[in-house]
MMTF fields as JSON, N, C-alpha, C and O atoms, coordinates in Angstrom:
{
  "mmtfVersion": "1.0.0",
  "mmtfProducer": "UNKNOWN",
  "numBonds": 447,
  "numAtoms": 448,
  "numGroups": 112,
  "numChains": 1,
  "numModels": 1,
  "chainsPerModel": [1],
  "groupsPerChain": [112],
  "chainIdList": ["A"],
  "bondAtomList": [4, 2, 8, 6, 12, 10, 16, 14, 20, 18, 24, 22, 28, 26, 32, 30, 36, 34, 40, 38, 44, 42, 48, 46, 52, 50, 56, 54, 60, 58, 64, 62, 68, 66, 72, 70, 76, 74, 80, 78, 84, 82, 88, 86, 92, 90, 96, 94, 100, 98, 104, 102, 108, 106, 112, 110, 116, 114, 120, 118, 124, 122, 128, 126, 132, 130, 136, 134, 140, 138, 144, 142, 148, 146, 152, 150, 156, 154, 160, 158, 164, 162, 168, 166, 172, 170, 176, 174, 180, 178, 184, 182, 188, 186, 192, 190, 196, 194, 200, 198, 204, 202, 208, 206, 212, 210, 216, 214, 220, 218, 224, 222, 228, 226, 232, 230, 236, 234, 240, 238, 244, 242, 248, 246, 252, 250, 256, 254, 260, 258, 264, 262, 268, 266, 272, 270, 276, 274, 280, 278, 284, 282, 288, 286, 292, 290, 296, 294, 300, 298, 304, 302, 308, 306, 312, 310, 316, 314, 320, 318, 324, 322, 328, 326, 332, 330, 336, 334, 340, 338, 344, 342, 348, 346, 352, 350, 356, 354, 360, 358, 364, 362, 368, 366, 372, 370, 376, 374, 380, 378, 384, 382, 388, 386, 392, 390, 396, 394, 400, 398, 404, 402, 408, 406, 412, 410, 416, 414, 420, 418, 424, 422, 428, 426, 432, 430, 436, 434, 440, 438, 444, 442],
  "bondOrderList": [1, 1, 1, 1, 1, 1, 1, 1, 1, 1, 1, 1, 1, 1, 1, 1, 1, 1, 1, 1, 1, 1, 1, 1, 1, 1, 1, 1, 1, 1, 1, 1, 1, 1, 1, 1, 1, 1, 1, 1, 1, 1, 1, 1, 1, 1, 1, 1, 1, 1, 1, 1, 1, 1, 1, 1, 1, 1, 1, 1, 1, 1, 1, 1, 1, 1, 1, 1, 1, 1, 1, 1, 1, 1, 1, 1, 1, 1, 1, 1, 1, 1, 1, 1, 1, 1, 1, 1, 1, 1, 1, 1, 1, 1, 1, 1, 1, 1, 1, 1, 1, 1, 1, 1, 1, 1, 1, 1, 1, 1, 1],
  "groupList": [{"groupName": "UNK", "atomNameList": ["N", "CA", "C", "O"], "elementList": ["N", "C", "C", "O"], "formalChargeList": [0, 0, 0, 0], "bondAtomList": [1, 0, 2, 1, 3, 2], "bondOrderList": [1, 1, 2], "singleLetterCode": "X", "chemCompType": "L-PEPTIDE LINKING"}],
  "groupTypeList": [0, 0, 0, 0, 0, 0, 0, 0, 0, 0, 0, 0, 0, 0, 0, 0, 0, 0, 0, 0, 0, 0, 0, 0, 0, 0, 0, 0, 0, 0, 0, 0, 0, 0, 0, 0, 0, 0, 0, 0, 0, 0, 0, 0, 0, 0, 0, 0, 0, 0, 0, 0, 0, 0, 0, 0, 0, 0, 0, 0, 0, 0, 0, 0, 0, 0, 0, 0, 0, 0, 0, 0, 0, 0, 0, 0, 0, 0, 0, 0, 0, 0, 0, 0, 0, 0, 0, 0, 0, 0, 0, 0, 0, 0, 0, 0, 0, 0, 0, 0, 0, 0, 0, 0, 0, 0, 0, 0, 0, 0, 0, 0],
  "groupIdList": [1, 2, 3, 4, 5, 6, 7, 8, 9, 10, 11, 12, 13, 14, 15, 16, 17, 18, 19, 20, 21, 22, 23, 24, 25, 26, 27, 28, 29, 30, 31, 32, 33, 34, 35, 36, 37, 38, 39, 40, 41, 42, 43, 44, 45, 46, 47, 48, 49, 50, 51, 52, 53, 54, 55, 56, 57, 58, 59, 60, 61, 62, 63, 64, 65, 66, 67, 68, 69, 70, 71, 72, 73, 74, 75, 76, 77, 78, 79, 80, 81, 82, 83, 84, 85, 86, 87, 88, 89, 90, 91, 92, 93, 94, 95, 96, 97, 98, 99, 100, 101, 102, 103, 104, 105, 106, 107, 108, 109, 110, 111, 112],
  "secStructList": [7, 7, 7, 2, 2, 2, 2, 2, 2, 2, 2, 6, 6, 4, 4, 4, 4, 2, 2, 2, 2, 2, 2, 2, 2, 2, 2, 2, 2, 2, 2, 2, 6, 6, 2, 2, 2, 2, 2, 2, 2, 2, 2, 2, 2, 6, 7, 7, 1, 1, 6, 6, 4, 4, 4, 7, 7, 1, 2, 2, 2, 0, 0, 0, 0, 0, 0, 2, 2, 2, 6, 6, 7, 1, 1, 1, 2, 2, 2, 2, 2, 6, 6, 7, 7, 4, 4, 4, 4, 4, 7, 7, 7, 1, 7, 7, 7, 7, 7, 7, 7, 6, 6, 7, 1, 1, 1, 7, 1, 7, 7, 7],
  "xCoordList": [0.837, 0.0, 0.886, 2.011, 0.22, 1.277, 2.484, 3.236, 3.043, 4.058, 4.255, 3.909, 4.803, 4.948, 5.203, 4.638, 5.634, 5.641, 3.841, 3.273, 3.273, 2.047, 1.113, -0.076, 1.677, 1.017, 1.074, 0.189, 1.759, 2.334, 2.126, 2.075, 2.016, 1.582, -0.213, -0.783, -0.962, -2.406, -2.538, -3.59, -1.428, -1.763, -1.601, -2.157, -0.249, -0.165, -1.879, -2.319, -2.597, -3.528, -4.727, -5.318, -4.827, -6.37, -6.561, -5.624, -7.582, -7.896, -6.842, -6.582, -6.086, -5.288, -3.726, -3.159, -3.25, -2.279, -2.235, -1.187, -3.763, -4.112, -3.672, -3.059, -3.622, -3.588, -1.978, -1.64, -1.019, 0.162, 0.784, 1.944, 0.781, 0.979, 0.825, 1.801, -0.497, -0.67, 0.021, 0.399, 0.301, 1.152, 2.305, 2.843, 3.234, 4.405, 4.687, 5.525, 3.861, 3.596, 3.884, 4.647, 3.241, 2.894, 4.411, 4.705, 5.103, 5.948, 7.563, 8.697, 6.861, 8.473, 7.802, 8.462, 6.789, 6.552, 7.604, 8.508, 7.201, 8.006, 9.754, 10.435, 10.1, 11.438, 12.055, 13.079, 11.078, 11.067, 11.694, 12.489, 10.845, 11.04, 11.772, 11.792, 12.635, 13.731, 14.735, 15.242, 14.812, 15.926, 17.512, 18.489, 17.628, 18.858, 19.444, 20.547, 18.374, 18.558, 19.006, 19.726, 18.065, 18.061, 19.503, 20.081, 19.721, 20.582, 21.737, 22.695, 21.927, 23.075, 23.187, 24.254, 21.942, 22.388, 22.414, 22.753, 21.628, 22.735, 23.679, 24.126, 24.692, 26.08, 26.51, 27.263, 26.082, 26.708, 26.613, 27.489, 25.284, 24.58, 25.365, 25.951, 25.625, 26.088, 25.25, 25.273, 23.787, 22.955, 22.472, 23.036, 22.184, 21.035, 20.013, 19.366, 19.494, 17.943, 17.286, 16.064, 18.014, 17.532, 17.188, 16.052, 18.204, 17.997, 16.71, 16.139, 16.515, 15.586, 14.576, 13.96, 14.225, 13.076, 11.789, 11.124, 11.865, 10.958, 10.827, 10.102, 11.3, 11.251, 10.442, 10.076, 10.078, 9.275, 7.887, 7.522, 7.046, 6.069, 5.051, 3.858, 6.135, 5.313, 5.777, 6.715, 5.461, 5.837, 7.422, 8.473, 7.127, 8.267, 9.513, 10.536, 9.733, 10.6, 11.004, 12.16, 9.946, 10.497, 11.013, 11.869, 10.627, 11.579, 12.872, 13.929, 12.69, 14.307, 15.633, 16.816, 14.763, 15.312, 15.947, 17.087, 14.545, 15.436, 15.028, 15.721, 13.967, 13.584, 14.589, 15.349, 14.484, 15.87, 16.758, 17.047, 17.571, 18.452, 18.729, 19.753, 17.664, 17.784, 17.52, 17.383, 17.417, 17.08, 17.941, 17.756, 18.918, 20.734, 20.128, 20.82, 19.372, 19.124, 19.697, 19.612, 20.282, 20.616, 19.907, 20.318, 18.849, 17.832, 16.531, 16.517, 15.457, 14.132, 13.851, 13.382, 13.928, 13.685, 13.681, 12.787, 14.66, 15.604, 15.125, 15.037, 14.587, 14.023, 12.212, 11.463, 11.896, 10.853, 10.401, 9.346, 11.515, 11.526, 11.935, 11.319, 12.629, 13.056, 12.188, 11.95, 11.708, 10.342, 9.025, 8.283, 8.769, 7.424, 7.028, 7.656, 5.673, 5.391, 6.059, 6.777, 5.304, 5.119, 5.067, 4.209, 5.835, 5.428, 5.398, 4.619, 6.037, 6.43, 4.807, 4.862, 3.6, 3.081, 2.26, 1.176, 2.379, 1.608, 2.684, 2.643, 3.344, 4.424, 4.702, 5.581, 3.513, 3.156, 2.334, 1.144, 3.285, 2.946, 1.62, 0.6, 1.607, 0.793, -0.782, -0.71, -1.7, -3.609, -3.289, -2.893, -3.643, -3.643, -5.04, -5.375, -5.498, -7.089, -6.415, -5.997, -6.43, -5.872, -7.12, -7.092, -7.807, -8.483, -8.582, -7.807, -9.343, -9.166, -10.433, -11.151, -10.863, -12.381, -12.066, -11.129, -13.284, -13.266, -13.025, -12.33, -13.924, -13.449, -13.022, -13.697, -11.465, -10.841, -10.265, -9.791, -10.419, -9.534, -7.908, -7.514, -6.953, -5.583, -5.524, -5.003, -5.837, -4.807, -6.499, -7.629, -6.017, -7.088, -6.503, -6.167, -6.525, -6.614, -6.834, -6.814, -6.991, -7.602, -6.766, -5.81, -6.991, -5.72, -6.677, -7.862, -5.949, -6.698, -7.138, -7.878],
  "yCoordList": [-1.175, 0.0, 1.243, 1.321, 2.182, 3.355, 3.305, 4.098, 2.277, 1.828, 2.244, 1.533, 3.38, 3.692, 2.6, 2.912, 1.65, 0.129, -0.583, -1.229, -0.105, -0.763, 0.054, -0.25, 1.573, 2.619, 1.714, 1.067, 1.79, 1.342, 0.185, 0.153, -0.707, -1.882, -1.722, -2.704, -0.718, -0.677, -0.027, -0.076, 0.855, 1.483, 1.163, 1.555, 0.011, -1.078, -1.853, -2.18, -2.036, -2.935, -1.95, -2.33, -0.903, -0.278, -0.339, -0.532, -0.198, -0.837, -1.125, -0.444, -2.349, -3.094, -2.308, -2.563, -1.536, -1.008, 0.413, 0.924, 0.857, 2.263, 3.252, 4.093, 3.533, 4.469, 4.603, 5.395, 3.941, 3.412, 3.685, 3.937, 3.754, 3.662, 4.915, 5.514, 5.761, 7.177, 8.202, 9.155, 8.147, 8.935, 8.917, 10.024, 7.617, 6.787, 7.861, 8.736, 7.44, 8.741, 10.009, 10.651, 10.376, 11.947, 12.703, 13.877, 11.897, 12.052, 11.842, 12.315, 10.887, 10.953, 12.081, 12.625, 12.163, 14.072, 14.9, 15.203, 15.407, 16.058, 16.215, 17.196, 14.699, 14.38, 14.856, 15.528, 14.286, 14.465, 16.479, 17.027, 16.788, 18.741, 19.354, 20.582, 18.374, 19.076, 17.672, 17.168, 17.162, 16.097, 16.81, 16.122, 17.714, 18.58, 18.408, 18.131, 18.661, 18.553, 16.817, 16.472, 16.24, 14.764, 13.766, 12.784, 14.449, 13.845, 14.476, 13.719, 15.952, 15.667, 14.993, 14.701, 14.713, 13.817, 12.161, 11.197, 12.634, 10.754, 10.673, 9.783, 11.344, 11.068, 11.328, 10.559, 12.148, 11.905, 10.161, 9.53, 9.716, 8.291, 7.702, 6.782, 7.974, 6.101, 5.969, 4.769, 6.47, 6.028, 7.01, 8.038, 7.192, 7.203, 7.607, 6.808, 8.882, 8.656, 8.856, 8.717, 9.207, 8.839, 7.355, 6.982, 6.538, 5.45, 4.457, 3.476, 4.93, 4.372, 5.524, 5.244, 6.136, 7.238, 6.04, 5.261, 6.385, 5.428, 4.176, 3.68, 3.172, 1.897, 2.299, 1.293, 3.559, 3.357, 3.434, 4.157, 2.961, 2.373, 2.039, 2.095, 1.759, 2.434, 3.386, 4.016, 3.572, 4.789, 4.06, 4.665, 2.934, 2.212, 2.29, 2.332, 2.317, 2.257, 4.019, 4.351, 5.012, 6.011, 6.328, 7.191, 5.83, 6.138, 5.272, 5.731, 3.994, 3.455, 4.479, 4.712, 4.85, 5.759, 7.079, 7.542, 7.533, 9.026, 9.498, 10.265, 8.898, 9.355, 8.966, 9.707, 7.554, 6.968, 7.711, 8.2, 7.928, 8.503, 9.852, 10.266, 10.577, 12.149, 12.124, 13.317, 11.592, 11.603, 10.956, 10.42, 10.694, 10.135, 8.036, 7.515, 7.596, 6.505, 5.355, 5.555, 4.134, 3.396, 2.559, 2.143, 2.424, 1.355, 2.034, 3.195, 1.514, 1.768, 1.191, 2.056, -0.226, -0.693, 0.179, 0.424, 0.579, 1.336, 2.424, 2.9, 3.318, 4.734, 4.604, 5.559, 3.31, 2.927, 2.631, 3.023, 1.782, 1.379, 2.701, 2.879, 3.542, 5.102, 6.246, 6.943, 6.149, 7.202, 6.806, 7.723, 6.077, 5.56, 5.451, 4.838, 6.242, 6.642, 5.566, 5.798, 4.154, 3.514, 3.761, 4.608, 3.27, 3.371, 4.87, 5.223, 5.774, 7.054, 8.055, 9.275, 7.445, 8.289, 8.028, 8.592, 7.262, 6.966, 7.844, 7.43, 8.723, 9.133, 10.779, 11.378, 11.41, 12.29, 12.845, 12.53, 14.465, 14.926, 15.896, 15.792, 16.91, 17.8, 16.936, 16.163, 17.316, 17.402, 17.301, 18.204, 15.746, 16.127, 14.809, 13.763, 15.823, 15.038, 14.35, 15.009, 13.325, 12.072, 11.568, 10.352, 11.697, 10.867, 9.767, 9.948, 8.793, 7.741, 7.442, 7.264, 7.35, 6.937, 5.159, 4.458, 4.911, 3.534, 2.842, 1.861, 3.76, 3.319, 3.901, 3.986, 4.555, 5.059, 3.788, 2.859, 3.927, 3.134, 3.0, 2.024, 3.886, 3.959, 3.793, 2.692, 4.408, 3.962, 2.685, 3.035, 1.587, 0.377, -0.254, -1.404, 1.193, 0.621, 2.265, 3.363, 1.887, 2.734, 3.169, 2.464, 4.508, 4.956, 4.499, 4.283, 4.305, 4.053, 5.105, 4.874],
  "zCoordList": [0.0, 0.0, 0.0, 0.494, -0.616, -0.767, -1.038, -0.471, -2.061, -3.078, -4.441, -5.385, -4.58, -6.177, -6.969, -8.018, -7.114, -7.803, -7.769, -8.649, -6.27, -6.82, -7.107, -7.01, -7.625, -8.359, -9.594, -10.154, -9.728, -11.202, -11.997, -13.227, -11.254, -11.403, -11.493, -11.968, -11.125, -11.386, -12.304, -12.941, -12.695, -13.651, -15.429, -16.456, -14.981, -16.46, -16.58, -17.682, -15.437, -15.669, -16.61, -17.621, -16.078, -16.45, -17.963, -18.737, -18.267, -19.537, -20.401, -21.392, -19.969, -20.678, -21.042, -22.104, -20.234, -20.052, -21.336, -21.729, -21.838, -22.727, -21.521, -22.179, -20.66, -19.331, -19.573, -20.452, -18.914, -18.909, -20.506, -20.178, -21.4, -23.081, -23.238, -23.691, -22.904, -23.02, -22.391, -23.071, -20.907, -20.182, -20.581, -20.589, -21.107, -21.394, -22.969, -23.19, -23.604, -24.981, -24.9, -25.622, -23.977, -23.645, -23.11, -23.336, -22.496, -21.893, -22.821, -22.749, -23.639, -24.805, -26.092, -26.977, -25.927, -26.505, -26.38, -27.16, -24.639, -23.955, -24.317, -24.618, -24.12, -24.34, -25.753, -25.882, -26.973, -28.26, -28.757, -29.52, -27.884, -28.246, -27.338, -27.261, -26.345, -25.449, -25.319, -24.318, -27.136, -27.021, -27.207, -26.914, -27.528, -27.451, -25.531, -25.058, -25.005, -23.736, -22.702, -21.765, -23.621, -22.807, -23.598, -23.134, -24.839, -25.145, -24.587, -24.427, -24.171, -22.983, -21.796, -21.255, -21.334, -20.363, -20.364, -19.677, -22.008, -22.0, -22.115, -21.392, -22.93, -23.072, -21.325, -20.726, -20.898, -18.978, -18.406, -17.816, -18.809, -18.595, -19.194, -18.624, -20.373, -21.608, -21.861, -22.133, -22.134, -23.058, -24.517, -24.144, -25.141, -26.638, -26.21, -25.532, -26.406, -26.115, -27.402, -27.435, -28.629, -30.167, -30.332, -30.624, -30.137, -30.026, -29.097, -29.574, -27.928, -26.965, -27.06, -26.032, -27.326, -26.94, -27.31, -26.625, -28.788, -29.415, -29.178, -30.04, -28.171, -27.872, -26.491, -25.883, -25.853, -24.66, -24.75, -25.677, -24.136, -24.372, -22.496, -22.2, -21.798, -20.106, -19.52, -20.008, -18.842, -17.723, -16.645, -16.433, -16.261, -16.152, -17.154, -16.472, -18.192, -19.036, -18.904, -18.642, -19.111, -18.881, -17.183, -16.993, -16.426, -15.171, -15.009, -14.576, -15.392, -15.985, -16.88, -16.634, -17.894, -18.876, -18.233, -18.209, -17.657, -17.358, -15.435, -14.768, -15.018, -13.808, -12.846, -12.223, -12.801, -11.944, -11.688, -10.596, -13.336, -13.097, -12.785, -12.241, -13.198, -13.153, -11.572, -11.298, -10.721, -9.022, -8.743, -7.651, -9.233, -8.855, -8.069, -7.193, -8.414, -8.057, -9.442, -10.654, -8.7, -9.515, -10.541, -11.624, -10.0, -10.822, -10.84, -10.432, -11.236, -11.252, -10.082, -9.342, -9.361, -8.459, -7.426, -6.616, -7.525, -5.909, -5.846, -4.714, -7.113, -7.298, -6.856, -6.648, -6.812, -6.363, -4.812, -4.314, -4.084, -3.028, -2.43, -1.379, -2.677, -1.982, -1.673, -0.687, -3.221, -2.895, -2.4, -2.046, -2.347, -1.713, -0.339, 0.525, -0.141, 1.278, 2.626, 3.598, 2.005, 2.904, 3.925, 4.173, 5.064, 6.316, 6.534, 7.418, 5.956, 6.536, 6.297, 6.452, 5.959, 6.0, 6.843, 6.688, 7.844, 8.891, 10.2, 11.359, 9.922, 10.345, 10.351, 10.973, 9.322, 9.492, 10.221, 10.259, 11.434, 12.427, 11.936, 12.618, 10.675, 10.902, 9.924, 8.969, 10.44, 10.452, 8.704, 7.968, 8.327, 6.47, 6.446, 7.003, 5.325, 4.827, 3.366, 2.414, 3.44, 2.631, 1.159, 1.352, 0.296, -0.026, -1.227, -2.166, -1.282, -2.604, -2.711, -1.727, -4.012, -4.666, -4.625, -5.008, -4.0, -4.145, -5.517, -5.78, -6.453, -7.49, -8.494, -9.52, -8.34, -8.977, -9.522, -8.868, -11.269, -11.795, -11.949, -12.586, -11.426, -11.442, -10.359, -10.174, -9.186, -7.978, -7.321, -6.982, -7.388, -6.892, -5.446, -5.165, -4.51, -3.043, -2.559, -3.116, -1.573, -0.19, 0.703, 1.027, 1.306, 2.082, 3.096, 2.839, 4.673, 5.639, 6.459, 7.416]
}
């Protein structure tokens, strides 16, 4: 619960991973009209982003690609397990109104 991985993981599911494909799109847009930019920081990386732009296709692949790394984290895994509330938001001191639609189709759980 409150796992950016099992954000993510609901969000490959919703209608058949169209949710996940669209943001994933939208986002190598972005990349596409400030590739002057991303391709300097691939050559910092060792990677291509001429080469890989167009091979992404989730939102996962783009935080592998560039989120990970642009937040100095080694993997996607680790950029996952780091940022995510978990326990720590049961851990917050000041008065916060939290909410989730039962049936929101992207995030498919409940804050408590």
């Amino acid at each position: 619960m409150y796992e950016v991985y099992s954000f993510f993981k609901s969000v490959e599911k919703v209608l058949f991973g169209i949710y996940d494909f669209f943001l994933a799109r939208c986002l190598v847009r972005v990349m596409k009209r400030n590739l002057e930019v991303f391709e300097k920081l691939g050559k910092e990386w060792g990677v291509s982003f001429k080469e890989n732009i167009e091979k992404i296709r989730t939102m996962r692949e783009v935080d592998k690609l560039v989120t990970a790394r642009l937040n100095g984290f080694e993997t996607t895994d680790n950029y996952y397990r780091k940022t995510s509330l978990g326990k720590r938001l049961m851990k917050i001191k000041v008065p916060s109104l939290l909410f989730s639609a039962l049936d929101d189709p992207v995030i498919m759980y409940t804050l408590p």
